[in-house]
Coordinates of C-alpha atoms and ligand atoms in Angstrom, one line a residue:
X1 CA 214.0 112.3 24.9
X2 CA 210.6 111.0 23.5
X3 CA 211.2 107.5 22.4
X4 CA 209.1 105.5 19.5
X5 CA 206.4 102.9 21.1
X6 CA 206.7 99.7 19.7
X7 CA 203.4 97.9 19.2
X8 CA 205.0 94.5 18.8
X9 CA 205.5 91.5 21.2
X10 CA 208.1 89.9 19.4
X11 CA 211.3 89.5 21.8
X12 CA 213.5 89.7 18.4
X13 CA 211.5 92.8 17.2
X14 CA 211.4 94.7 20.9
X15 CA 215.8 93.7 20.8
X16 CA 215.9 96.0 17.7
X17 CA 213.6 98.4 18.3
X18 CA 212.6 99.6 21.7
X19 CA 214.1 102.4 22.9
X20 CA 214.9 104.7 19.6
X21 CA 213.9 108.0 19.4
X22 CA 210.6 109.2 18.1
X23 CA 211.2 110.3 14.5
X24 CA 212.3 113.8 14.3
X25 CA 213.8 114.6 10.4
X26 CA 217.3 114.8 10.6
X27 CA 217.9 113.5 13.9
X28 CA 219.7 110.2 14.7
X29 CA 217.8 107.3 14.4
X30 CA 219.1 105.3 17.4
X31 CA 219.7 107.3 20.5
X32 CA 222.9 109.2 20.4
X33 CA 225.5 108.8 23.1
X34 CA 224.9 112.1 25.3
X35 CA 227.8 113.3 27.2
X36 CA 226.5 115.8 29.8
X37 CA 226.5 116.4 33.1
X38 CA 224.0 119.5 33.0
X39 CA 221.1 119.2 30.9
X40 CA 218.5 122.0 29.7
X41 CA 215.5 122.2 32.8
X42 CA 212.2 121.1 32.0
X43 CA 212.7 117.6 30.8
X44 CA 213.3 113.9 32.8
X45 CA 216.6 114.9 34.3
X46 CA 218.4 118.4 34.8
X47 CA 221.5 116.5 36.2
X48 CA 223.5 113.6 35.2
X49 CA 223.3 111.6 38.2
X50 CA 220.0 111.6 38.3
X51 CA 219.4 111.0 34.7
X52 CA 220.9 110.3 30.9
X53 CA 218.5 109.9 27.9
X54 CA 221.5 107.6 26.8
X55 CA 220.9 105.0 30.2
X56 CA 216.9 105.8 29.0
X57 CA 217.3 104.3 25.8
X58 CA 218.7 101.0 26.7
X59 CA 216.5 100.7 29.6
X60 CA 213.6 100.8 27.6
X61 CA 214.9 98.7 25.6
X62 CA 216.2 96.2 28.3
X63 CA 212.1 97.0 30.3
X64 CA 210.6 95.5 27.3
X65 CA 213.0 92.6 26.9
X66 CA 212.2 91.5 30.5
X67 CA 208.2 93.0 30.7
X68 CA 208.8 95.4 33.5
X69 CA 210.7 98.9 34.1
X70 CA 214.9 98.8 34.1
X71 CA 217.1 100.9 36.3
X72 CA 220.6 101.0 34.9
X73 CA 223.9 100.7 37.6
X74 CA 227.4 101.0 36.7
X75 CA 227.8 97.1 37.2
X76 CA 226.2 93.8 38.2
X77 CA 227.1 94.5 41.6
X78 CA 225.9 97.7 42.2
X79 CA 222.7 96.5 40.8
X80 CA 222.6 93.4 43.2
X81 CA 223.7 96.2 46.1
X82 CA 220.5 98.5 45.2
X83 CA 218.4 95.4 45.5
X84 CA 220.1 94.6 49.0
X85 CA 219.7 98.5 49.9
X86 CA 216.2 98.1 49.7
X87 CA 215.9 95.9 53.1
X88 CA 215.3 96.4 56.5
X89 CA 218.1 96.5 58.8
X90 CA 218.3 92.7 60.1
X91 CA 215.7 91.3 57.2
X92 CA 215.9 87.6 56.4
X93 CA 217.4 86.9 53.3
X94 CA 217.4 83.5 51.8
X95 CA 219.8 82.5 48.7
X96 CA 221.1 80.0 46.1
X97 CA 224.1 78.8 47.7
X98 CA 226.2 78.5 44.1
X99 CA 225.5 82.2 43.1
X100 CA 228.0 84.7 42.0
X101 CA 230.6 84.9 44.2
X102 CA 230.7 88.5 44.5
X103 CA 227.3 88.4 45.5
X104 CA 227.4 85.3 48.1
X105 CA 230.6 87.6 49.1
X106 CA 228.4 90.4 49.5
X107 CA 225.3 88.9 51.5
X108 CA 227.8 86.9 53.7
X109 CA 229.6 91.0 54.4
X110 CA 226.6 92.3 55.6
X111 CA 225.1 89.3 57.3
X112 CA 228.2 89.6 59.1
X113 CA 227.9 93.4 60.1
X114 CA 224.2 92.8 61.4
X115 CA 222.4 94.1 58.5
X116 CA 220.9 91.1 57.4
X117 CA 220.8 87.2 58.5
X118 CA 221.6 85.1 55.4
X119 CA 220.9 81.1 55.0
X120 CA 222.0 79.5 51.8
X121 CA 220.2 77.0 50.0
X122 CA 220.7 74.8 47.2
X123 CA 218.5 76.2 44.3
X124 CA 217.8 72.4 43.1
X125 CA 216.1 71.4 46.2
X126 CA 212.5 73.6 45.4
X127 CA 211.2 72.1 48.7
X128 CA 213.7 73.3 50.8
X129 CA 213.8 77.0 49.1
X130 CA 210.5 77.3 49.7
X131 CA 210.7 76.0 53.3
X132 CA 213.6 78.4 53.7
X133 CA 212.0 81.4 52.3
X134 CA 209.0 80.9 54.9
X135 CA 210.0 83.9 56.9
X136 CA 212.3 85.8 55.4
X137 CA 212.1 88.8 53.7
X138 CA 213.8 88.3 50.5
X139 CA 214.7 85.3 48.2
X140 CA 217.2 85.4 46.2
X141 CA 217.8 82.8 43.0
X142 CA 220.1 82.9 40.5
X143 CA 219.0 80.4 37.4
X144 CA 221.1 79.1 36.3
X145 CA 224.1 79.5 38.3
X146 CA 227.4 80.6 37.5
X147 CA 229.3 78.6 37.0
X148 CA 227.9 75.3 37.9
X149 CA 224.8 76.4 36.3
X150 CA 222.2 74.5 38.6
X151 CA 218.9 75.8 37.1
X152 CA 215.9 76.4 40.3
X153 CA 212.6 75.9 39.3
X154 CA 211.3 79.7 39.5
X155 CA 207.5 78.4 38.5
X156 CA 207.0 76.6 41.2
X157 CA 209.0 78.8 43.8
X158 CA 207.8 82.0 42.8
X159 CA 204.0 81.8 43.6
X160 CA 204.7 79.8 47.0
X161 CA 207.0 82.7 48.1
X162 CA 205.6 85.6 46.8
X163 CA 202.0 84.6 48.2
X164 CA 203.9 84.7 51.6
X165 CA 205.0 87.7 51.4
X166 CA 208.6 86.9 50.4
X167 CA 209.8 89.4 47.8
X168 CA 211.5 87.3 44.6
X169 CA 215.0 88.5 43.1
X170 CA 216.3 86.2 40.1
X171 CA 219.9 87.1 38.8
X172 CA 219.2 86.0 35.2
X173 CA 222.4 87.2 33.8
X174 CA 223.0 83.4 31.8
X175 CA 219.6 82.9 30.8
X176 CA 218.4 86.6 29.6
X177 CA 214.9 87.5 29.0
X178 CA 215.1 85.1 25.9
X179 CA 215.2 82.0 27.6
X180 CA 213.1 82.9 30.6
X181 CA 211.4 86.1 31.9
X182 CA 211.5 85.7 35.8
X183 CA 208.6 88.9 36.1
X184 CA 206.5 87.0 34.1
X185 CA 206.6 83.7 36.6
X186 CA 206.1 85.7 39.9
X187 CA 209.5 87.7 40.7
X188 CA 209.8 90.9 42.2
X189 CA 213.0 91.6 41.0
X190 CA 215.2 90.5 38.2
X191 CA 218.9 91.7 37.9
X192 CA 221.5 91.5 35.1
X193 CA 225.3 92.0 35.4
X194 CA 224.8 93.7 31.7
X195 CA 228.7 93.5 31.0
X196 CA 227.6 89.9 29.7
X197 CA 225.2 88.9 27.5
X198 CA 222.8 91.5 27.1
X199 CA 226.3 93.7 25.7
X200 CA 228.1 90.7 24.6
X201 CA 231.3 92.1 23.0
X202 CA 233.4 91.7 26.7
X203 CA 233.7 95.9 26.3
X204 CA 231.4 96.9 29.2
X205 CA 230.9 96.5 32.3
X206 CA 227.1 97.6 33.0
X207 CA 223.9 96.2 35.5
X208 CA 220.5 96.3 35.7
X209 CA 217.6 95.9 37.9
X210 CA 214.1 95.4 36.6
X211 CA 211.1 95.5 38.2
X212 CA 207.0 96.1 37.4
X213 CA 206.1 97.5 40.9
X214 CA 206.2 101.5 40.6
X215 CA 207.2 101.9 44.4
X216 CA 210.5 99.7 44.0
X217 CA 211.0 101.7 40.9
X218 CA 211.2 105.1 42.7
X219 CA 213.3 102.9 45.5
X220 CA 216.1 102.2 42.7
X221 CA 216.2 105.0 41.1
X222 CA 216.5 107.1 44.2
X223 CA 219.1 104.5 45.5
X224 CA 220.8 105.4 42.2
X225 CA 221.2 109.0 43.2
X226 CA 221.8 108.0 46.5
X227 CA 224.6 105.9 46.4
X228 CA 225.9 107.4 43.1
X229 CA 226.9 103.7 41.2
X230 CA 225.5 105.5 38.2
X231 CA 226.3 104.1 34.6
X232 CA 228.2 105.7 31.8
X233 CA 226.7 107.2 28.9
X234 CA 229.8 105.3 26.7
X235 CA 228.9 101.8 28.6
X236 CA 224.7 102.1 28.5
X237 CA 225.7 103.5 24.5
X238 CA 227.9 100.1 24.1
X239 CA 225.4 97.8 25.5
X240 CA 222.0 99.2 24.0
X241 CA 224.3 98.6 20.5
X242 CA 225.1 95.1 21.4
X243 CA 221.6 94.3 22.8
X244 CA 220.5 95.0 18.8
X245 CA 221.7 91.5 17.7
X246 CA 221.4 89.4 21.5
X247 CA 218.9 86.8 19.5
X248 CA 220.9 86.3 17.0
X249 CA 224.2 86.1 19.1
X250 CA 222.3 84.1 21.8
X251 CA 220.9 81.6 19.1
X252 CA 223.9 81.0 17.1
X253 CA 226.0 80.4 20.5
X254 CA 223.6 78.3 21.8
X255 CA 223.5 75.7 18.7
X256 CA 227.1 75.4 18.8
X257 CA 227.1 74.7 22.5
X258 CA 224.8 72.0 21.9
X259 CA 226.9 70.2 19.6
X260 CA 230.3 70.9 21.6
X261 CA 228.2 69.2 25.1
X262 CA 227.2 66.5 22.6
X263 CA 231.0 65.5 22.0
X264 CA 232.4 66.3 25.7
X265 CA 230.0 64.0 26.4
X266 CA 231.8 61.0 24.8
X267 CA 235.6 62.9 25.1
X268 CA 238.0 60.8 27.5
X269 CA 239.0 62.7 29.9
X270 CA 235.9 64.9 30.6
X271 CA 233.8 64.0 33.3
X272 CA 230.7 65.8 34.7
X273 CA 229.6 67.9 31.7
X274 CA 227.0 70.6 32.7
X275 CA 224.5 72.2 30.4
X276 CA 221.3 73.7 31.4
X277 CA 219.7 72.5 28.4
X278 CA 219.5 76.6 26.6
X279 CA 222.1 79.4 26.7
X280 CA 225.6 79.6 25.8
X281 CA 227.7 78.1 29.1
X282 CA 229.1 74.7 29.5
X283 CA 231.0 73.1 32.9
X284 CA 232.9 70.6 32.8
X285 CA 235.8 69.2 35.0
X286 CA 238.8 67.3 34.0
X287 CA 239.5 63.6 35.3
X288 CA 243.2 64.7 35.4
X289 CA 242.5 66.9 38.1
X290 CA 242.9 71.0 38.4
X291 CA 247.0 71.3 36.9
X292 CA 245.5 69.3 34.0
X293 CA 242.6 71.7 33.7
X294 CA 244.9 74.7 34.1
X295 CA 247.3 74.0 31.7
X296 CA 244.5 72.8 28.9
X297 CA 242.6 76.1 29.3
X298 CA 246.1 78.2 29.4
X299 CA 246.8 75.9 26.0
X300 CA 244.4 77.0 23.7
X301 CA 244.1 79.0 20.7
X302 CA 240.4 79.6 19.3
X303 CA 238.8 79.6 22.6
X304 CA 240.6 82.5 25.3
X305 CA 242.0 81.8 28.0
X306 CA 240.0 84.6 29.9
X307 CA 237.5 85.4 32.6
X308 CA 233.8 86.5 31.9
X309 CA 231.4 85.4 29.4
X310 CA 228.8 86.0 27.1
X311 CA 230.9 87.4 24.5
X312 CA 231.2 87.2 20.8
X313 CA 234.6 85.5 21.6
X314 CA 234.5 82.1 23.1
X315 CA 236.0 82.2 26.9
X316 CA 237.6 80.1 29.2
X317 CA 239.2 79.3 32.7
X318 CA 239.0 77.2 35.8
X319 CA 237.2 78.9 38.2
X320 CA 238.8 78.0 41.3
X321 CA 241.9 79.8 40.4
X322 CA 240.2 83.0 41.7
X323 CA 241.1 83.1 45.6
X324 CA 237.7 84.5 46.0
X325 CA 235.7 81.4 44.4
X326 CA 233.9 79.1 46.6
X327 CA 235.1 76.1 47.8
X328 CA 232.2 73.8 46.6
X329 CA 232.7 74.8 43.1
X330 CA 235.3 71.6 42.2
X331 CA 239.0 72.5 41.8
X332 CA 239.2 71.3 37.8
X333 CA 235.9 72.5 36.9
X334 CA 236.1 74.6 33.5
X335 CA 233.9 76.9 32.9
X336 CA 233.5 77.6 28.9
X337 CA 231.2 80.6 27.6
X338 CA 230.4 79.3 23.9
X339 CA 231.0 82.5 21.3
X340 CA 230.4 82.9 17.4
X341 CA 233.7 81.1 15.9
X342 CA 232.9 78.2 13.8
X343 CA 231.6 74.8 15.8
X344 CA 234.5 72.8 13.8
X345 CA 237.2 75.5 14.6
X346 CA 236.1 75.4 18.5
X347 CA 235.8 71.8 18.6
X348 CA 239.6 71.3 17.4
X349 CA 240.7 73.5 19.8
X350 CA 239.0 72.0 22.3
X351 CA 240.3 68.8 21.5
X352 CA 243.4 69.4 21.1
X353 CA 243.8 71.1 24.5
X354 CA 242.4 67.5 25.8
X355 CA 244.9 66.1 23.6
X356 CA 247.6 68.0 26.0
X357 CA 246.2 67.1 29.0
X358 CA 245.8 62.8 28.1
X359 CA 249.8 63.4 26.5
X360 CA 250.7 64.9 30.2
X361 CA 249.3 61.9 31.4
X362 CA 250.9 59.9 29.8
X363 CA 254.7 60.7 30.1
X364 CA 253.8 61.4 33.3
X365 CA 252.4 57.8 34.2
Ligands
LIG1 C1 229.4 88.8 36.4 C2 228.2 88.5 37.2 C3 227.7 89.4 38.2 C4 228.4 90.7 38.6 O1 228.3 91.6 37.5 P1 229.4 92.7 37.3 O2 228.9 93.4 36.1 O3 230.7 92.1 37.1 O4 229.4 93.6 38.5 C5 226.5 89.0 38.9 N1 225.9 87.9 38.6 C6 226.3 87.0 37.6 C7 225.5 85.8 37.4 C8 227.5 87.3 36.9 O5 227.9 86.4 36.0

């Protein structure tokens, strides 16, 4: 499929437009969802594993977004895997200590099986990442950190490790290439779970690797075949659609988070209120302690009580009441992924889930 250059800049305008299909009269507009596994010989791909102008579209689109080239995966993980695939057996790997859990799952699974030797580090601490990173062969940060969203300074780390010859992976799944374009500072590697933000409507589950270095490109895309984690043409359809409006979703979320860590701030009851200072996620733990917090996110009626993020719908939980979360993350910390409802409505909500929790206290004390 031969897709229409766009000549502008613009984040907003490259979110709309990159990707479509040159104009043929007649022919879709956007690019059409193509089911096939077979396709006609001669063009990009001749089989579906190895390629879908569908997973084309919304990696152009997702390339220009981020300033490098995109390889789609069927999820954040198998993106983060590819990336991992890349290594030497027994490579040094250095990483943010409050990343993902899946992925800090991950590394720890293979450091343990000998394919790689892992040490944490706490992305704050710039000096010690980049005294970490001194000999090993990859670094990877996640900015800012899900879900106690600890932001690592990728300007100053990136040069200092890269000149080394450390490659540079940044999991920028909360920030997205609107609040911060990791290739553009230095990294090697930037990978989305693209079931969140970049889709946004909590109806996909979709990943991404980009990179501007053509011989990691061929890397990925063959590890694609490879390994087979290929994505759907219904889920790279889904998320090229949602990735249309992601400035206006990501803008409009982000002001209304604002305003709600403005009045956590002075809410009894809340202590430790975490906001990177952009994006759409807010922490926060509960002086009552982790029933409190459990029952106040279980209570409410604007906001869901779910996992994930990133959606139009605003989202919450605790986080430790996933067996597979790590320990450091505190027992009553909330995590709260800001949607599109209306400040005022989310704010009552809000409050009176509080409202629960300081009434528990009190018949209970
Ligand atoms: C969800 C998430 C992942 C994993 O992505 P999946 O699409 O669920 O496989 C990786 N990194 C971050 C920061 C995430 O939030």
């Amino acid at each position: 499929m031969e897709l229409m250059p766009v000549r502008s800049t613009s984040l907003e305008t490259l979110a709309v437009a990159a990707g479509r299909p040159a104009r043929t009269p007649g022919a879709p507009l956007n690019a059409p969802m193509t089911m096939a596994s077979a396709l006609v010989p001669g063009g990009d791909s001749e089989y579906a594993r190895h390629g879908n102008p569908t997973w084309t579209a919304f990696e152009e689109a997702v390339g220009a977004l981020e300033g490098g080239h995109a390889v789609a995966f069927a999820s954040g993980m198998a993106a983060t895997v590819a990336v991992l695939e890349m290594l030497p057996v027994g490579a040094k790997v250095v990483a943010a200590s409050g990343s993902y859990y899946g992925t800090t799952a991950e590394l720890t699974r293979r450091a343990r099986r000998g394919l790689l030797e892992l040490q944490l580090v706490d992305v704050t601490d710039t000096d010690a990442v980049i005294a970490a990173s001194e000999d090993a062969a990859l670094l990877w940060l996640e900015s800012p950190t899900n879900p106690e969203l600890q932001v690592a300074d990728i300007k100053t780390i990136a040069p200092a490790v890269t000149a080394r010859g450390t490659a540079l992976a940044v999991d920028n799944t909360l920030a997205t290439p609107l609040r911060q374009r990791p290739l553009d500072l230095g990294a090697d590697f930037v990978i989305h779970s693209a079931s969140k933000l970049l889709s946004g409507h909590s109806d996909v589950v979709l990943g991404v690797v980009v990179t501007h270095e053509d011989r990691a490109l061929r890397a990925l895309t063959s590890r694609r075949s490879g390994l087979g984690a290929i994505p759907g043409a219904l889920e790279t359809f889904l998320a090229l659609r949602g990735l249309r409006t992601l400035h206006v979703r990501l803008d409009r979320s982000e002001q209304t988070a604002r305003e709600l860590v403005s009045r956590l701030h002075q809410a009894s009851g809340v202590v430790d209120v975490r906001y990177p200072g952009f994006g759409s996620m807010i922490s926060f733990e509960i002086a009552a302690g982790p029933a409190a917090a459990q029952s106040m996110t279980e209570s409410s009626e604007v906001i869901a009580y779910a996992t994930s993020l990133g959606g139009v719908e605003s989202t919450w939980e605790r986080r430790r009441r996933h067996p597979g979360e790590p320990a450091d993350v505190p027992e009553s910390l909330i995590r709260l992924s800001v949607g599109l409802e209306n400040v005022e409505d989310l704010w009552d909500d809000l409050d009176r889930a509080l409202d629960s929790v300081r009434e528990l206290q009190r018949s209970s004390g």
